[in-house]
Amino acid sequence: MSDFDPRAFLPDDLLERIRERAPIHDRDNTFPDADLAELREAGYLAMLVPRELGGGGLGLAAASALQQRLAGAAPATALAVNMHLVWTGVAKVLADRGIDDLRFVQEGAASGEVFAFGISEAGNDLVLFGSGTDAAPQPDGGYAFTGTKIFTSLAPVWTQLGLHGLDTVSPDGPKMVYAFVSRSEEAEGRVVTADDWDTLGMRGTQSRTTRLRGAVAPAERVARRIDPGPNPDPLVFGIFSVFEILLASVYTGIARRALSLAVEAAGARTSKRTGKPYAQDPDIRRRIADMAVAYDALPPQLAALARDVDELADHGPRWFSLLAGLKHRAVTAAKEIVDEAVLVAGGSSYFSSHELGRLYRDVLAGLFHPSDPESARSTVATAWLGPLED
């Protein structure tokens, strides 16, 4: 990353336009179409695609830095784009390891396709290791998926939905099936997107519920058939590693922005009691120092672990605990930093028009993404103590 210039993919003027639109999308509960169009034009959606395929040729470490920068301007836009970048990142992880199964994702992203992440299901705490969606094998090798996916970010605009389901009828079943469904299935009534996204924060992601009614993924879009449960398959590693790192990047970007807003507020507010700026108040200085200490630990961790993925480092069975721990630290630290920033800024931040008021709501979403706190602790405990006894 020594010669990497983030402004090449996210220029300052573009970032400021995105920042200006963020509160409007939050207020109106709308998708940031203009953000996506400008990011696509800048090559942002293809940043992880190799140059020889028409992409930016960046690695995960560079993508992490860019997503931190974007999230500081518009958290919901960054989180929505994250889900597209997850699939292009997984394609890169596989290709770097000599597996070309998702080349169509790379080629699609370079040509303007938008990939969404259709994995989350209500009540499914198995996440990648199980599914309540039925995957019915078709005579031509494709699959028809029936079930309900929740938190489908990019719902209004995706062209390809990457999802999973469980094949229970094949002779070698049960098998987890990972595949991609085209938006054209919506016209056939086999994909139904609900208009049900009215949330506390991250409103611009428009992560609506998606109902699958026999949605067909053709044979050439079936990426994997693997055993349910914990699995060392490179696709599972790719999804977990890219998802956790880019997710942590978004919330780290929120933390950085909250810290900056707190510093601005401390310099702008004056104490009636002392006549001095709050930046000279020992209690305010302590709060900001604590925020900075917490924030400063996050970017180096992200850079190091993302670089390890890029460089094919071998952490063996520790990989999943390292990734889950990184995500957990980032989202919990970001929430604490935003909480402190609100206290530094004072009562004005309680108004919905204040940027910190929006960040206060947006940052809460981090607690719900996999790995949630319970799952992260379980993964780390198993790595250090071994599995629970039956």
PDB file of N, CA and C in Angstrom, residues 126-161:
ATOM      1  N   LEU A 126     -26.617 -19.935  12.886  1.00  0.00           N
ATOM      2  CA  LEU A 126     -25.552 -20.705  12.240  1.00  0.00           C
ATOM      3  C   LEU A 126     -24.860 -19.893  11.150  1.00  0.00           C
ATOM      4  N   VAL A 127     -25.560 -18.908  10.617  1.00  0.00           N
ATOM      5  CA  VAL A 127     -25.066 -17.974   9.595  1.00  0.00           C
ATOM      6  C   VAL A 127     -24.511 -18.745   8.393  1.00  0.00           C
ATOM      7  N   LEU A 128     -23.190 -18.840   8.239  1.00  0.00           N
ATOM      8  CA  LEU A 128     -22.605 -19.516   7.082  1.00  0.00           C
ATOM      9  C   LEU A 128     -22.695 -21.036   7.170  1.00  0.00           C
ATOM     10  N   PHE A 129     -22.967 -21.547   8.346  1.00  0.00           N
ATOM     11  CA  PHE A 129     -22.872 -22.986   8.552  1.00  0.00           C
ATOM     12  C   PHE A 129     -24.214 -23.707   8.456  1.00  0.00           C
ATOM     13  N   GLY A 130     -25.271 -22.984   8.169  1.00  0.00           N
ATOM     14  CA  GLY A 130     -26.580 -23.591   8.019  1.00  0.00           C
ATOM     15  C   GLY A 130     -27.528 -22.594   7.388  1.00  0.00           C
ATOM     16  N   SER A 131     -28.683 -23.058   6.938  1.00  0.00           N
ATOM     17  CA  SER A 131     -29.639 -22.161   6.288  1.00  0.00           C
ATOM     18  C   SER A 131     -31.046 -22.718   6.398  1.00  0.00           C
ATOM     19  N   GLY A 132     -32.005 -21.807   6.570  1.00  0.00           N
ATOM     20  CA  GLY A 132     -33.405 -22.180   6.546  1.00  0.00           C
ATOM     21  C   GLY A 132     -34.005 -22.055   5.160  1.00  0.00           C
ATOM     22  N   THR A 133     -33.186 -21.671   4.182  1.00  0.00           N
ATOM     23  CA  THR A 133     -33.642 -21.555   2.806  1.00  0.00           C
ATOM     24  C   THR A 133     -33.465 -22.883   2.090  1.00  0.00           C
ATOM     25  N   ASP A 134     -34.499 -23.324   1.406  1.00  0.00           N
ATOM     26  CA  ASP A 134     -34.433 -24.594   0.676  1.00  0.00           C
ATOM     27  C   ASP A 134     -33.760 -24.382  -0.672  1.00  0.00           C
ATOM     28  N   ALA A 135     -32.778 -25.224  -0.967  1.00  0.00           N
ATOM     29  CA  ALA A 135     -32.095 -25.208  -2.253  1.00  0.00           C
ATOM     30  C   ALA A 135     -32.451 -26.497  -2.984  1.00  0.00           C
ATOM     31  N   ALA A 136     -33.319 -26.366  -3.970  1.00  0.00           N
ATOM     32  CA  ALA A 136     -33.809 -27.544  -4.691  1.00  0.00           C
ATOM     33  C   ALA A 136     -33.014 -27.738  -5.977  1.00  0.00           C
ATOM     34  N   PRO A 137     -32.346 -28.900  -6.123  1.00  0.00           N
ATOM     35  CA  PRO A 137     -31.558 -29.134  -7.338  1.00  0.00           C
ATOM     36  C   PRO A 137     -32.446 -29.219  -8.572  1.00  0.00           C
ATOM     37  N   GLN A 138     -31.951 -28.656  -9.676  1.00  0.00           N
ATOM     38  CA  GLN A 138     -32.653 -28.681 -10.949  1.00  0.00           C
ATOM     39  C   GLN A 138     -31.974 -29.656 -11.914  1.00  0.00           C
ATOM     40  N   PRO A 139     -32.698 -30.145 -12.902  1.00  0.00           N
ATOM     41  CA  PRO A 139     -32.123 -31.143 -13.817  1.00  0.00           C
ATOM     42  C   PRO A 139     -30.864 -30.675 -14.541  1.00  0.00           C
ATOM     43  N   ASP A 140     -30.737 -29.367 -14.768  1.00  0.00           N
ATOM     44  CA  ASP A 140     -29.582 -28.864 -15.519  1.00  0.00           C
ATOM     45  C   ASP A 140     -28.385 -28.520 -14.639  1.00  0.00           C
ATOM     46  N   GLY A 141     -28.489 -28.816 -13.329  1.00  0.00           N
ATOM     47  CA  GLY A 141     -27.385 -28.511 -12.425  1.00  0.00           C
ATOM     48  C   GLY A 141     -27.554 -27.217 -11.662  1.00  0.00           C
ATOM     49  N   GLY A 142     -28.584 -26.455 -11.991  1.00  0.00           N
ATOM     50  CA  GLY A 142     -28.864 -25.248 -11.241  1.00  0.00           C
ATOM     51  C   GLY A 142     -29.622 -25.549  -9.965  1.00  0.00           C
ATOM     52  N   TYR A 143     -30.050 -24.495  -9.263  1.00  0.00           N
ATOM     53  CA  TYR A 143     -30.803 -24.658  -8.022  1.00  0.00           C
ATOM     54  C   TYR A 143     -31.931 -23.632  -7.962  1.00  0.00           C
ATOM     55  N   ALA A 144     -33.039 -24.041  -7.357  1.00  0.00           N
ATOM     56  CA  ALA A 144     -34.154 -23.138  -7.096  1.00  0.00           C
ATOM     57  C   ALA A 144     -34.225 -22.904  -5.592  1.00  0.00           C
ATOM     58  N   PHE A 145     -34.207 -21.644  -5.179  1.00  0.00           N
ATOM     59  CA  PHE A 145     -34.141 -21.278  -3.762  1.00  0.00           C
ATOM     60  C   PHE A 145     -35.493 -20.749  -3.283  1.00  0.00           C
ATOM     61  N   THR A 146     -35.918 -21.286  -2.141  1.00  0.00           N
ATOM     62  CA  THR A 146     -37.164 -20.844  -1.522  1.00  0.00           C
ATOM     63  C   THR A 146     -36.910 -20.548  -0.053  1.00  0.00           C
ATOM     64  N   GLY A 147     -37.180 -19.322   0.345  1.00  0.00           N
ATOM     65  CA  GLY A 147     -36.949 -18.920   1.728  1.00  0.00           C
ATOM     66  C   GLY A 147     -36.968 -17.404   1.827  1.00  0.00           C
ATOM     67  N   THR A 148     -36.590 -16.917   2.987  1.00  0.00           N
ATOM     68  CA  THR A 148     -36.611 -15.474   3.237  1.00  0.00           C
ATOM     69  C   THR A 148     -35.258 -15.015   3.744  1.00  0.00           C
ATOM     70  N   LYS A 149     -34.715 -13.996   3.095  1.00  0.00           N
ATOM     71  CA  LYS A 149     -33.464 -13.374   3.510  1.00  0.00           C
ATOM     72  C   LYS A 149     -33.773 -11.999   4.084  1.00  0.00           C
ATOM     73  N   ILE A 150     -33.100 -11.661   5.168  1.00  0.00           N
ATOM     74  CA  ILE A 150     -33.302 -10.357   5.790  1.00  0.00           C
ATOM     75  C   ILE A 150     -32.033  -9.523   5.642  1.00  0.00           C
ATOM     76  N   PHE A 151     -32.170  -8.213   5.907  1.00  0.00           N
ATOM     77  CA  PHE A 151     -31.036  -7.296   5.822  1.00  0.00           C
ATOM     78  C   PHE A 151     -30.321  -7.398   4.474  1.00  0.00           C
ATOM     79  N   THR A 152     -31.093  -7.383   3.394  1.00  0.00           N
ATOM     80  CA  THR A 152     -30.504  -7.436   2.055  1.00  0.00           C
ATOM     81  C   THR A 152     -30.154  -6.022   1.614  1.00  0.00           C
ATOM     82  N   SER A 153     -28.962  -5.578   1.989  1.00  0.00           N
ATOM     83  CA  SER A 153     -28.515  -4.243   1.594  1.00  0.00           C
ATOM     84  C   SER A 153     -28.436  -4.140   0.080  1.00  0.00           C
ATOM     85  N   LEU A 154     -28.573  -2.910  -0.431  1.00  0.00           N
ATOM     86  CA  LEU A 154     -28.601  -2.651  -1.871  1.00  0.00           C
ATOM     87  C   LEU A 154     -29.876  -3.173  -2.520  1.00  0.00           C
ATOM     88  N   ALA A 155     -30.913  -3.417  -1.715  1.00  0.00           N
ATOM     89  CA  ALA A 155     -32.133  -4.045  -2.231  1.00  0.00           C
ATOM     90  C   ALA A 155     -32.709  -3.363  -3.465  1.00  0.00           C
ATOM     91  N   PRO A 156     -32.724  -2.033  -3.551  1.00  0.00           N
ATOM     92  CA  PRO A 156     -33.342  -1.425  -4.738  1.00  0.00           C
ATOM     93  C   PRO A 156     -32.516  -1.556  -6.017  1.00  0.00           C
ATOM     94  N   VAL A 157     -31.222  -1.892  -5.915  1.00  0.00           N
ATOM     95  CA  VAL A 157     -30.353  -1.728  -7.087  1.00  0.00           C
ATOM     96  C   VAL A 157     -29.541  -2.963  -7.473  1.00  0.00           C
ATOM     97  N   TRP A 158     -29.507  -3.993  -6.643  1.00  0.00           N
ATOM     98  CA  TRP A 158     -28.642  -5.118  -6.992  1.00  0.00           C
ATOM     99  C   TRP A 158     -29.070  -5.771  -8.311  1.00  0.00           C
ATOM    100  N   THR A 159     -28.088  -6.309  -9.019  1.00  0.00           N
ATOM    101  CA  THR A 159     -28.373  -7.057 -10.241  1.00  0.00           C
ATOM    102  C   THR A 159     -28.126  -8.549 -10.063  1.00  0.00           C
ATOM    103  N   GLN A 160     -27.288  -8.903  -9.078  1.00  0.00           N
ATOM    104  CA  GLN A 160     -27.016 -10.302  -8.761  1.00  0.00           C
ATOM    105  C   GLN A 160     -27.040 -10.469  -7.246  1.00  0.00           C
ATOM    106  N   LEU A 161     -27.785 -11.452  -6.777  1.00  0.00           N
ATOM    107  CA  LEU A 161     -27.889 -11.723  -5.340  1.00  0.00           C
ATOM    108  C   LEU A 161     -27.131 -12.998  -5.013  1.00  0.00           C
TER     109      LEU A 161
END
